[in-house]
XYZ file of C-alpha atoms in Angstrom:
766
model
C 0.000 0.000 0.000
C 1.191 3.512 -0.832
C 1.503 5.998 2.011
C 1.624 9.399 0.341
C 3.624 12.273 1.829
C 2.432 15.609 0.373
C 5.837 17.078 1.326
C 9.141 15.405 2.162
C 9.258 17.177 5.550
C 5.871 15.834 6.697
C 5.676 13.457 9.660
C 2.304 11.936 8.676
C 1.334 10.314 5.362
C -2.024 9.699 3.654
C -3.222 6.090 3.465
C -4.306 5.429 -0.124
C -6.534 2.478 0.823
C -8.161 0.904 3.854
C -5.544 -0.976 5.846
C -5.400 -3.066 8.996
C -2.913 -3.475 11.801
C 0.148 -5.390 10.638
C -0.057 -4.215 7.008
C 3.011 -2.575 5.506
C 2.872 0.748 3.707
C 5.567 2.388 1.612
C 5.982 6.112 0.970
C 6.753 7.446 -2.503
C 10.258 8.080 -1.185
C 10.794 4.373 -0.450
C 10.386 4.220 3.331
C 8.428 1.210 4.640
C 6.085 1.582 7.606
C 4.399 -1.257 9.490
C 0.945 -0.224 10.688
C 0.201 -0.742 14.367
C -3.460 0.281 14.009
C -6.259 0.075 11.474
C -6.511 3.098 9.197
C -9.352 4.127 6.858
C -8.523 5.335 3.362
C -7.671 9.042 3.326
C -6.632 9.205 6.960
C -3.053 9.910 7.943
C -0.453 7.658 9.534
C 2.623 8.683 11.520
C 5.824 7.931 9.577
C 7.976 8.626 12.640
C 7.512 8.696 16.387
C 5.721 11.876 17.481
C 5.853 12.964 21.105
C 2.998 14.607 22.982
C 3.121 18.329 22.222
C 4.860 17.918 18.854
C 3.414 19.456 15.692
C 1.752 17.373 12.985
C 2.817 18.465 9.509
C 1.286 18.159 6.055
C 2.541 20.070 3.019
C 5.144 21.275 5.506
C 2.481 23.173 7.484
C 1.225 22.609 11.017
C -2.388 21.382 11.186
C -2.411 19.737 14.606
C -0.582 19.116 17.866
C -0.221 15.651 19.390
C -1.996 15.342 22.750
C -0.419 11.948 23.392
C 2.602 10.060 22.144
C 2.016 8.722 18.623
C 4.048 5.757 17.421
C 5.314 5.182 13.910
C 2.575 3.405 11.960
C -0.240 4.698 14.151
C -3.277 6.383 12.578
C -4.081 9.897 13.773
C -7.507 11.226 14.750
C -8.902 14.424 16.203
C -12.206 14.817 18.025
C -14.235 15.690 14.898
C -13.024 12.679 12.903
C -13.645 10.305 15.824
C -17.231 11.561 16.141
C -17.841 11.282 12.383
C -16.531 7.719 12.213
C -18.523 6.638 15.250
C -21.724 8.250 13.954
C -21.358 6.468 10.638
C -20.654 3.130 12.299
C -17.632 2.749 10.058
C -15.282 2.050 12.981
C -16.224 1.029 16.517
C -15.356 3.137 19.526
C -12.609 0.676 20.461
C -10.988 1.017 17.069
C -10.041 4.686 17.227
C -8.424 7.020 19.716
C -8.231 10.796 19.602
C -4.525 11.643 19.656
C -4.200 15.214 18.390
C -5.891 18.591 18.693
C -6.423 21.086 15.882
C -3.990 23.894 15.229
C -3.971 26.802 12.792
C -0.952 29.067 12.485
C -1.703 32.774 12.538
C -0.646 34.313 9.266
C 2.072 36.949 9.391
C 2.628 39.590 6.726
C 6.351 38.901 7.126
C 5.879 35.818 4.945
C 4.593 37.795 1.954
C 6.612 37.060 -1.164
C 6.238 39.697 -3.874
C 7.176 38.135 -7.204
C 10.450 39.472 -8.545
C 9.458 38.614 -12.081
C 6.486 39.354 -14.264
C 4.377 36.778 -16.034
C 5.812 36.032 -19.481
C 3.325 34.927 -22.107
C 4.500 32.265 -24.539
C 3.381 33.572 -27.920
C 5.343 31.155 -30.106
C 3.251 28.000 -29.866
C -0.118 29.001 -28.466
C -2.747 26.227 -28.660
C -6.144 27.063 -30.113
C -9.770 26.108 -29.623
C -12.947 26.611 -31.639
C -15.170 29.194 -29.993
C -17.835 31.820 -30.621
C -16.591 35.364 -31.158
C -19.023 37.791 -29.513
C -19.560 41.439 -30.342
C -19.330 44.236 -27.805
C -16.093 43.062 -26.118
C -17.871 40.129 -24.487
C -15.057 37.730 -25.391
C -15.052 34.183 -26.756
C -17.783 31.706 -25.970
C -17.242 27.988 -25.484
C -20.975 27.349 -25.870
C -23.918 28.972 -27.658
C -27.094 29.094 -25.562
C -30.308 31.065 -25.280
C -31.100 31.667 -21.604
C -34.376 32.451 -19.872
C -33.291 34.286 -16.722
C -35.504 34.969 -13.718
C -34.458 38.321 -12.267
C -35.802 37.241 -8.856
C -37.074 34.178 -7.054
C -40.642 35.409 -7.619
C -40.154 35.069 -11.374
C -38.534 31.626 -11.227
C -41.608 29.491 -11.874
C -42.599 31.493 -14.961
C -39.046 31.353 -16.318
C -39.156 27.602 -15.862
C -42.502 27.303 -17.678
C -41.264 29.329 -20.653
C -38.141 27.183 -20.912
C -40.057 23.909 -20.712
C -42.226 25.006 -23.650
C -39.334 25.910 -25.964
C -36.263 23.881 -24.958
C -37.027 21.115 -27.466
C -36.652 23.581 -30.349
C -32.855 23.471 -30.005
C -32.588 19.680 -30.209
C -32.087 19.467 -33.965
C -29.805 22.513 -34.327
C -26.059 21.833 -34.488
C -24.863 25.319 -33.572
C -27.305 26.012 -30.739
C -26.353 24.104 -27.594
C -29.710 24.612 -25.955
C -32.319 26.848 -24.349
C -31.784 26.895 -20.597
C -33.539 28.295 -17.561
C -31.517 30.288 -15.028
C -33.490 30.497 -11.797
C -32.320 31.353 -8.299
C -33.554 32.153 -4.792
C -32.580 35.817 -4.476
C -33.657 39.306 -5.576
C -37.185 39.447 -4.197
C -36.862 41.065 -0.795
C -36.478 44.800 -0.266
C -33.684 45.605 2.137
C -31.748 42.411 1.422
C -28.051 42.655 2.214
C -27.014 41.038 -1.079
C -28.848 43.223 -3.630
C -25.593 44.513 -5.140
C -24.329 40.942 -5.440
C -27.531 39.878 -7.220
C -27.251 42.791 -9.658
C -23.569 42.132 -10.301
C -24.215 38.435 -10.906
C -27.158 38.897 -13.257
C -25.228 41.628 -15.077
C -22.399 39.126 -15.511
C -24.812 36.695 -17.142
C -25.926 39.365 -19.620
C -22.280 39.969 -20.531
C -21.339 36.304 -20.778
C -19.935 35.102 -24.120
C -21.659 31.709 -23.890
C -25.066 33.324 -24.415
C -26.499 34.334 -27.788
C -29.673 35.901 -26.354
C -31.295 36.334 -22.946
C -34.965 36.624 -22.028
C -35.341 38.359 -18.664
C -38.440 37.541 -16.621
C -39.509 40.252 -14.151
C -42.003 40.006 -11.314
C -43.485 43.423 -10.449
C -43.361 42.796 -6.685
C -39.664 41.882 -6.583
C -36.878 44.197 -5.497
C -34.639 43.409 -8.488
C -35.945 44.295 -11.951
C -34.339 44.038 -15.382
C -33.922 47.820 -15.608
C -31.800 47.674 -12.457
C -29.522 45.138 -14.134
C -29.138 47.212 -17.305
C -28.386 50.303 -15.231
C -25.780 48.323 -13.309
C -24.077 47.330 -16.562
C -24.033 50.933 -17.772
C -22.569 52.130 -14.468
C -19.930 49.416 -14.077
C -19.259 48.005 -17.566
C -19.724 50.906 -19.932
C -17.221 49.512 -22.433
C -19.015 46.154 -22.779
C -22.285 45.751 -24.659
C -24.759 43.277 -23.138
C -26.099 40.335 -25.094
C -29.235 40.654 -27.208
C -32.031 40.646 -24.641
C -35.687 41.416 -23.988
C -37.848 41.566 -20.873
C -41.218 40.043 -20.068
C -43.069 41.211 -16.956
C -45.360 38.743 -15.188
C -48.395 40.975 -14.792
C -52.050 40.322 -14.050
C -52.303 37.541 -16.631
C -49.312 35.200 -16.242
C -50.415 32.964 -19.111
C -50.233 35.852 -21.572
C -46.794 36.799 -20.259
C -45.582 33.229 -20.664
C -46.917 33.049 -24.231
C -45.157 36.330 -25.035
C -41.898 34.947 -23.672
C -42.267 31.803 -25.760
C -42.771 33.835 -28.924
C -39.740 36.026 -28.220
C -37.497 32.983 -27.798
C -38.893 31.397 -30.970
C -37.967 34.533 -32.902
C -34.343 34.287 -31.737
C -33.651 30.690 -32.644
C -32.698 31.127 -36.308
C -30.166 33.898 -35.671
C -28.698 32.085 -32.677
C -28.244 28.869 -34.638
C -26.469 30.661 -37.489
C -23.492 31.561 -35.291
C -20.485 29.329 -36.047
C -17.281 28.439 -34.232
C -13.953 29.871 -35.360
C -10.369 29.266 -34.208
C -9.034 31.317 -31.284
C -5.963 31.237 -29.066
C -6.495 29.660 -25.650
C -5.876 33.144 -24.283
C -9.629 33.477 -24.828
C -10.280 30.945 -22.067
C -11.206 32.058 -18.568
C -11.361 28.963 -16.387
C -13.008 28.639 -12.987
C -11.015 26.379 -10.658
C -13.372 24.789 -8.172
C -13.538 21.877 -5.750
C -16.389 20.323 -3.824
C -17.056 17.154 -1.903
C -13.346 17.254 -1.127
C -11.298 14.497 0.458
C -7.717 13.918 1.568
C -6.703 13.290 -2.046
C -8.060 16.581 -3.409
C -4.796 18.265 -2.428
C -2.706 15.281 -3.548
C -4.003 14.500 -7.050
C -6.943 16.581 -8.310
C -5.991 20.096 -7.247
C -2.269 19.806 -8.177
C -3.349 18.496 -11.591
C -5.676 21.467 -11.999
C -2.868 23.830 -10.933
C -0.640 22.436 -13.695
C -3.330 23.142 -16.271
C -3.855 26.623 -14.842
C -0.145 27.466 -15.085
C -0.013 26.373 -18.695
C -3.113 28.381 -19.573
C -1.796 31.544 -17.896
C 1.521 31.227 -19.735
C -0.513 31.136 -22.957
C -2.321 34.363 -22.032
C -5.445 32.935 -20.421
C -7.083 33.544 -17.044
C -7.961 31.382 -14.044
C -10.238 32.135 -11.105
C -10.136 30.338 -7.745
C -12.418 31.205 -4.829
C -14.093 30.054 -1.572
C -12.644 32.413 1.044
C -13.370 30.353 4.200
C -11.732 27.294 2.652
C -8.364 29.023 2.392
C -8.217 29.978 6.077
C -5.086 28.336 7.439
C -3.422 28.200 4.017
C -2.738 31.934 3.621
C 1.040 31.463 3.450
C 0.723 29.083 0.510
C -1.768 31.257 -1.371
C 0.465 34.311 -0.948
C 3.771 32.586 -1.623
C 3.968 34.711 -4.785
C 1.930 37.867 -5.325
C 2.161 40.606 -7.911
C 2.306 43.281 -5.199
C 1.804 43.842 -1.489
C -1.552 45.428 -2.366
C -2.701 42.051 -3.683
C -1.738 40.229 -0.481
C -3.385 42.932 1.625
C -6.588 42.666 -0.418
C -6.639 38.883 -0.002
C -6.081 39.050 3.761
C -8.747 41.747 4.080
C -11.313 39.366 2.573
C -10.187 36.512 4.835
C -10.352 38.637 7.988
C -13.728 40.053 6.971
C -15.077 36.522 6.607
C -13.720 35.529 10.015
C -15.303 38.593 11.615
C -18.632 37.932 9.951
C -18.652 34.324 11.158
C -17.739 35.471 14.664
C -20.572 37.991 14.757
C -22.985 35.149 14.048
C -21.500 32.879 16.694
C -19.557 30.606 14.348
C -16.024 30.080 13.065
C -14.274 28.510 10.092
C -13.530 25.505 12.311
C -17.057 24.272 11.568
C -16.514 24.287 7.797
C -15.456 20.666 7.110
C -18.562 18.654 6.282
C -19.336 15.102 7.324
C -18.180 13.908 3.893
C -14.896 15.786 4.307
C -14.284 14.213 7.714
C -15.118 10.711 6.510
C -12.425 10.985 3.821
C -9.612 12.306 5.996
C -10.051 16.090 6.117
C -9.686 16.491 9.866
C -10.096 20.256 10.181
C -10.266 23.537 8.289
C -6.470 23.850 8.104
C -5.908 20.507 6.385
C -8.911 21.153 4.130
C -7.650 24.631 3.214
C -4.123 23.407 2.512
C -5.528 20.844 0.098
C -7.833 23.396 -1.523
C -4.948 25.842 -1.955
C -3.110 23.310 -4.122
C -5.292 24.383 -7.052
C -3.548 27.757 -7.062
C -0.632 27.741 -9.567
C 2.404 27.710 -7.272
C 4.920 28.869 -9.863
C 3.076 32.034 -10.923
C 2.073 35.154 -8.972
C -1.434 35.911 -7.787
C -2.237 39.056 -9.778
C -5.846 39.945 -8.984
C -8.205 39.882 -5.985
C -11.825 40.614 -6.905
C -15.241 40.727 -5.292
C -17.877 38.069 -5.860
C -19.004 38.152 -9.539
C -16.684 41.088 -10.334
C -15.713 41.040 -14.005
C -12.305 39.665 -15.041
C -10.807 42.149 -17.490
C -7.130 41.142 -17.734
C -5.302 37.806 -18.038
C -3.618 36.069 -15.124
C -4.475 34.419 -11.801
C -7.536 35.737 -9.913
C -8.848 35.112 -6.425
C -12.580 35.824 -6.100
C -14.157 36.379 -2.683
C -16.983 33.894 -2.144
C -18.613 31.595 0.418
C -17.497 28.004 0.878
C -20.474 26.512 -0.968
C -19.256 25.384 -4.387
C -22.525 26.068 -6.250
C -22.648 29.635 -4.943
C -18.970 30.061 -5.793
C -19.293 28.685 -9.327
C -22.199 31.047 -9.992
C -20.001 34.006 -9.048
C -17.106 32.720 -11.154
C -19.341 32.386 -14.206
C -20.674 35.908 -13.657
C -17.044 37.072 -13.540
C -16.653 35.792 -17.090
C -15.417 32.206 -16.752
C -16.334 30.281 -19.900
C -15.201 26.860 -18.664
C -15.263 25.236 -15.210
C -12.815 22.682 -13.843
C -14.187 20.934 -10.771
C -12.166 18.622 -8.516
C -14.111 16.281 -6.247
C -13.107 13.511 -3.887
C -16.498 12.161 -2.861
C -18.075 12.598 -6.294
C -19.987 15.890 -6.594
C -22.268 15.877 -9.631
C -23.232 19.552 -9.952
C -23.117 21.435 -13.270
C -23.907 24.939 -14.514
C -26.631 25.637 -17.120
C -24.586 27.379 -19.824
C -20.913 26.758 -18.991
C -19.353 23.278 -19.332
C -17.923 21.643 -16.204
C -14.954 19.278 -16.504
C -15.052 17.041 -13.430
C -11.858 15.595 -11.990
C -12.160 12.763 -9.471
C -9.293 12.298 -7.034
C -9.108 8.497 -6.708
C -9.619 5.487 -8.937
C -11.905 3.669 -6.500
C -14.462 6.496 -6.583
C -13.964 6.915 -10.350
C -14.844 3.243 -10.874
C -18.059 3.759 -8.908
C -18.997 7.042 -10.618
C -17.346 6.894 -14.039
C -20.593 8.030 -15.671
C -20.318 11.355 -13.798
C -16.574 12.112 -14.100
C -14.395 13.325 -16.983
C -10.886 12.798 -15.587
C -9.468 10.233 -13.153
C -6.647 12.003 -11.299
C -6.224 8.877 -9.174
C -3.947 7.498 -11.871
C -1.267 9.861 -10.533
C -0.975 7.557 -7.501
C -0.750 4.449 -9.690
C 1.130 3.881 -12.937
C 1.044 7.420 -14.307
C 2.521 10.807 -13.387
C 1.195 14.308 -12.974
C 3.101 15.350 -16.122
C 1.403 12.690 -18.245
C -2.034 13.334 -16.784
C -1.759 17.121 -17.156
C -0.990 16.738 -20.876
C -4.034 14.514 -21.360
C -6.218 16.831 -19.306
C -5.094 19.943 -21.193
C -6.020 18.238 -24.449
C -9.460 17.417 -23.064
C -9.943 21.031 -21.976
C -9.245 22.197 -25.544
C -11.749 19.667 -26.902
C -14.440 20.674 -24.401
C -13.841 24.365 -25.130
C -14.308 23.502 -28.814
C -17.668 21.845 -28.227
C -17.112 18.291 -26.999
C -19.761 17.589 -24.371
C -18.723 16.822 -20.805
C -20.346 13.949 -18.942
C -22.263 16.522 -16.911
C -23.683 18.076 -20.062
C -24.690 14.633 -21.304
C -26.477 14.024 -17.998
C -28.557 17.159 -18.591
C -28.832 18.655 -15.123
C -27.520 21.874 -13.584
C -27.948 24.313 -10.698
C -27.531 28.032 -10.017
C -27.242 29.608 -6.590
C -26.288 33.255 -6.084
C -24.523 34.115 -2.797
C -27.491 34.179 -0.461
C -28.786 36.982 1.727
C -27.221 36.001 5.015
C -28.436 39.099 6.824
C -26.490 41.604 8.878
C -27.735 40.669 12.341
C -25.174 39.600 14.904
C -25.670 36.531 17.088
C -26.704 38.810 19.978
C -29.255 40.671 17.846
C -30.700 37.399 16.565
C -31.027 36.083 20.112
C -32.722 39.278 21.275
C -35.154 39.069 18.362
C -36.009 35.475 19.217
C -36.565 36.403 22.856
C -38.825 39.310 21.899
C -41.104 36.889 20.056
C -41.616 34.854 23.263
C -41.853 31.608 21.324
C -43.033 28.921 23.743
C -44.418 26.526 21.094
C -47.909 26.604 22.626
C -51.185 27.538 20.986
C -52.527 31.018 21.785
C -56.145 31.273 23.013
C -58.395 33.299 20.713
C -61.797 34.917 21.200
C -64.917 32.831 20.836
C -67.041 33.541 17.795
C -70.421 31.815 17.736
C -71.093 29.964 14.513
C -74.581 28.881 13.653
C -73.831 27.179 10.362
C -71.607 24.164 9.882
C -69.103 25.408 7.321
C -66.835 22.400 7.050
C -68.060 19.072 5.728
C -66.336 15.825 6.467
C -64.070 14.440 3.810
C -63.058 10.966 2.842
C -59.344 10.316 3.182
C -56.739 7.615 3.478
C -55.688 6.496 6.947
C -53.138 8.906 8.353
C -54.005 11.561 5.785
C -56.590 14.244 5.151
C -56.799 14.069 1.391
C -57.678 11.584 -1.307
C -54.740 12.943 -3.330
C -51.676 10.966 -2.271
C -48.133 12.283 -2.565
C -44.828 10.474 -2.514
C -41.937 12.657 -1.395
C -38.271 12.605 -2.401
C -36.596 14.767 0.241
C -33.101 16.042 -0.654
C -30.908 16.610 2.385
C -28.940 19.429 0.731
C -28.784 22.005 -2.040
C -26.580 19.692 -4.108
C -29.103 16.836 -4.015
C -32.059 18.993 -5.047
C -31.706 18.819 -8.814
C -31.279 15.035 -8.874
C -34.314 14.672 -6.591
C -36.277 16.765 -9.078
C -35.093 14.606 -12.000
C -36.181 11.467 -10.153
C -39.620 12.888 -9.322
C -40.217 13.969 -12.922
C -39.230 10.560 -14.254
C -41.436 8.757 -11.758
C -44.393 10.971 -12.652
C -43.924 10.150 -16.341
C -43.801 6.420 -15.611
C -46.501 6.165 -12.966
C -49.633 4.206 -13.816
C -52.405 5.926 -11.874
C -54.349 3.725 -9.482
C -57.549 4.367 -7.585
C -55.422 6.253 -5.098
C -53.493 8.621 -7.336
C -49.863 9.161 -6.449
C -47.945 12.265 -7.403
C -44.190 12.321 -6.865
C -42.923 15.580 -5.436
C -39.651 16.954 -4.147
C -38.688 19.956 -2.046
C -35.385 21.437 -3.269
C -33.801 23.925 -0.876
C -30.576 25.814 -0.227
C -29.482 24.214 3.049
C -27.740 21.096 4.311
C -24.227 21.383 2.920
C -22.738 23.146 5.932
C -25.393 23.405 8.641
C -23.968 24.452 11.994
C -25.129 23.274 15.389
C -27.468 25.096 17.751
C -30.493 27.088 16.594
C -29.965 26.532 12.853
C -29.680 22.776 13.320
C -32.873 22.732 15.402
C -34.753 24.542 12.634
C -33.539 22.089 9.992
C -34.400 19.090 12.167
C -37.947 20.354 12.747
C -38.522 21.210 9.089
C -37.312 17.872 7.753
C -39.208 15.916 10.399
C -42.333 17.893 9.512
C -41.968 17.068 5.827
C -41.387 13.358 6.421
C -44.319 13.073 8.839
C -46.730 15.312 6.931
C -50.253 13.857 6.658
C -50.429 14.521 2.914
C -47.341 12.382 2.315
C -47.934 8.662 1.917
C -44.346 7.527 1.267
C -41.025 9.338 1.619
C -37.463 8.699 0.508
C -34.488 10.695 1.787
C -31.816 11.504 -0.819
C -28.338 12.741 0.062
C -25.633 14.032 -2.233
C -23.111 12.181 -0.094
C -20.674 14.744 1.307
C -22.966 17.171 3.160
C -23.463 17.732 6.876
C -27.110 16.670 6.677
C -26.218 13.147 5.612
C -28.364 10.027 5.833
C -26.868 9.012 9.173
C -27.805 12.378 10.640
C -31.373 12.063 9.359
C -31.758 8.538 10.768
C -30.482 9.799 14.118
C -33.054 12.630 14.104
C -35.910 10.206 13.459
C -34.775 7.764 16.134
C -34.504 10.577 18.692
C -38.096 11.527 17.828
C -39.226 7.892 18.250
C -39.910 7.577 14.523
C -39.011 4.315 12.792
C -36.441 5.040 10.010
C -37.223 1.747 8.276
C -40.527 3.062 6.907
C -38.600 5.519 4.727
C -36.411 5.007 1.691
C -32.740 6.008 1.766
C -30.482 6.787 -1.193
C -27.120 8.457 -1.864
C -26.042 9.977 -5.181
C -22.354 9.407 -4.493
C -22.450 6.093 -2.623
C -25.033 4.525 -4.948
C -22.969 5.179 -8.063
C -24.142 8.467 -9.552
C -27.278 9.973 -11.033
C -28.636 7.154 -13.183
C -27.882 4.469 -10.610
C -29.484 6.354 -7.750
C -32.602 7.210 -9.776
C -33.025 3.512 -10.595
C -32.693 2.728 -6.893
C -35.328 5.364 -6.071
C -37.683 3.931 -8.691
C -37.222 0.407 -7.332
C -37.959 1.489 -3.764
C -41.144 3.359 -4.653
C -42.249 0.516 -6.913
C -41.986 -1.934 -4.037
C -43.669 0.310 -1.493
C -46.557 1.126 -3.852
C -47.297 -2.583 -4.280
C -47.547 -2.881 -0.496
C -49.866 0.131 -0.364
C -52.306 -1.402 -2.866
C -53.172 -3.972 -0.212
C -53.646 -1.443 2.588
C -56.002 1.248 1.317
C -57.557 1.920 4.705
C -59.954 4.838 4.636
C -61.576 6.878 7.360
C -63.811 9.865 7.787
C -61.623 12.868 8.385
C -63.163 15.558 10.583
C -62.240 19.209 10.735
C -60.074 18.861 13.824
C -57.515 16.910 11.811
C -56.791 19.991 9.717
C -54.083 22.593 10.149
C -54.356 25.735 8.016
C -51.613 28.263 7.332
C -52.537 31.937 6.945
C -49.970 34.015 5.064
C -49.712 37.702 4.228
C -46.804 39.918 3.202
C -48.505 43.187 2.244
C -50.426 45.901 4.101
C -53.929 44.962 5.284
C -56.595 47.528 6.105
C -59.142 47.206 8.917
C -61.783 45.561 6.745
C -59.430 42.841 5.489
C -58.041 42.341 8.996
C -61.581 41.908 10.351
C -62.337 39.313 7.677
C -59.235 37.272 8.452
C -59.870 37.482 12.197
C -63.377 36.106 11.658
C -62.012 33.351 9.408
C -59.427 32.341 12.007
C -62.060 32.319 14.774
C -64.396 30.226 12.649
C -61.753 27.639 11.852
C -60.541 27.489 15.440
C -64.038 26.801 16.790
C -64.416 24.063 14.197
C -61.338 22.370 15.661
C -58.951 23.453 12.934
C -55.470 24.575 13.951
C -54.520 27.972 12.538
C -50.825 28.740 11.990
C -49.556 32.279 11.359
C -45.864 33.017 10.697
C -44.331 35.549 13.074
C -43.775 38.273 10.513
C -47.068 38.097 8.642
C -48.532 41.540 8.044
C -51.720 40.449 9.832
C -49.883 40.497 13.157
C -49.058 44.156 12.574
C -52.782 44.996 12.408
C -54.383 46.349 15.597
C -57.815 45.295 14.314
C -56.701 41.711 13.720
C -54.987 41.386 17.099
C -57.866 42.952 19.021
C -60.568 40.811 17.453
C -58.581 37.597 17.552
C -56.663 37.738 20.816
C -58.481 40.450 22.836
C -55.260 42.417 22.941
C -53.262 44.980 20.997
């Protein structure tokens, strides 16, 4: 077995496969080590005796301190990795011992290294690719799409409907890659802290060279409108002309607006399909370097391979963009080993410190960043994760630019873009900055893609590649076997040229994608949030309301299935994270197309959301637990299956634990994992098989009962001003339902609770 030392000075090495006590491992430098403990793949093993209090080194950097003597051949564990392994049941309590504590060196400006040479572009033998030349200084496109873009979350459903009606029109056209929907969760709320980010991102889409035309869908009630985006472009990008675009406003008749949008897109198709590819230098490539679902090998194979490609591209006049600010904390010295100027290093450190401060204000720290999937594959803490992530940064060339999220990339060279640690949010910002190709390194097997920019996926190990070969483009695991990083980088660079010229990636063939703009995290501190919660006096008890005599029976009994209140049955696919949402949606759509309706009709539904990848403990975890439990136990849901991506914090083990703690039997639910079950197609087949089996069981248990009013719970919503007359009407409605035994639920910030009339009539108080 190979024990890999990221740096010759390290005193711990990465185990490249599961091993047991007594096995012998050999480092790439020839040293043989006999293991005196079991070690899971990806975890590190001491290659020399380490005394209590000594530093643990990887890539020559300190990431931990031994809290007991560690013998040569002994596996190392910190508290977080021990808890993750125990929770998963992968190793028993007796099999592991915590023997080091986390450590992160404080960065010092004394270690700044300003490059003493400038980047020299090789103009003699510059490779080329076939791309789309765009007018208006928009650059070179690697794809040719028409996009239907929702300017806010309120417009998302209409944008989706327009796209579904026209996307087939591109199927037979060689030069038009497709008609795609770009929907997101932001832009609706006035006073949101991320409005500038939303405008910058959507402006970046309108300037992107991969788009031939863009249909903008506005909702009149949203904060962000298309005119705001155009004004942003004029104010910040006056020298760049936006893509051909038009706007449709969803007004009083949504159907008419949708039909108008469909006609506009139809009128664009001929011109868009007449655009042809021409040869261009690779200096026209702007590549996003990204990683997600990382493991111990991300910094050993995948990211170093990507760094080699990045160096070659920069030397040919191209640009690269790496990001994810919190996932470089602890690796500042490596990132800044060469910078174009001290201003660049100062700008980078300013973004890092700002992120730390923001986390601290909300009661968190970067220490909570590593996900369950990270921990299960040997990423013990944020320092070791950041050091591995930093390996994607070209070591031999200076960092030349530090930019804000979605800020446009104007010049060639190496860019750092400020962003959160979520890879989908980061990729969205990188695309808005102008990246026309994405390279994505993953250890656990992330399957995410972007709608109009190709993603080349690099898996870090051969064992995961063999399981998920249908989802991955490059197997960097060969670097640890019979190949070398030089050989693999040549092959990978050739693939990048082919993809830039139009060859489809496996992600494009799979036909799924996601967009997530950096979310509105709010500006409240932890103290302010706590005070707000206390002011609401939430005691989870029903409030007594005034009696309102009702002479007429307004609610008739209904016939329903046992445990439910409706004859319409739903089967739920519940994604545990943002990254699992799109695959859950694909599975639900496919099941709905295949389903043969029975007497008890079944509709397959899913509930995509933005959470789960990095949920912290405390109040946020409690909210997530309650929401997911509520979905799984909802009376309108007959059968439920939980779907994980595979590397998130809200993993299947966590969900099973939640159900058990609530005295709910996990065996009545289905369980599936995109990564562990072999990728998208394999996991969808597994989902179909589970629902097929459970539906057969249900055909023999169609128990019915009379459902009375007191089994109902009704939500009352309202987000706009209500006058006294409307408030009176809703108060009467709530009283009527309450007396009939129906539970009435009002969210804390509904506008009804701001009405004196409503409060007086309903609760006898102001």
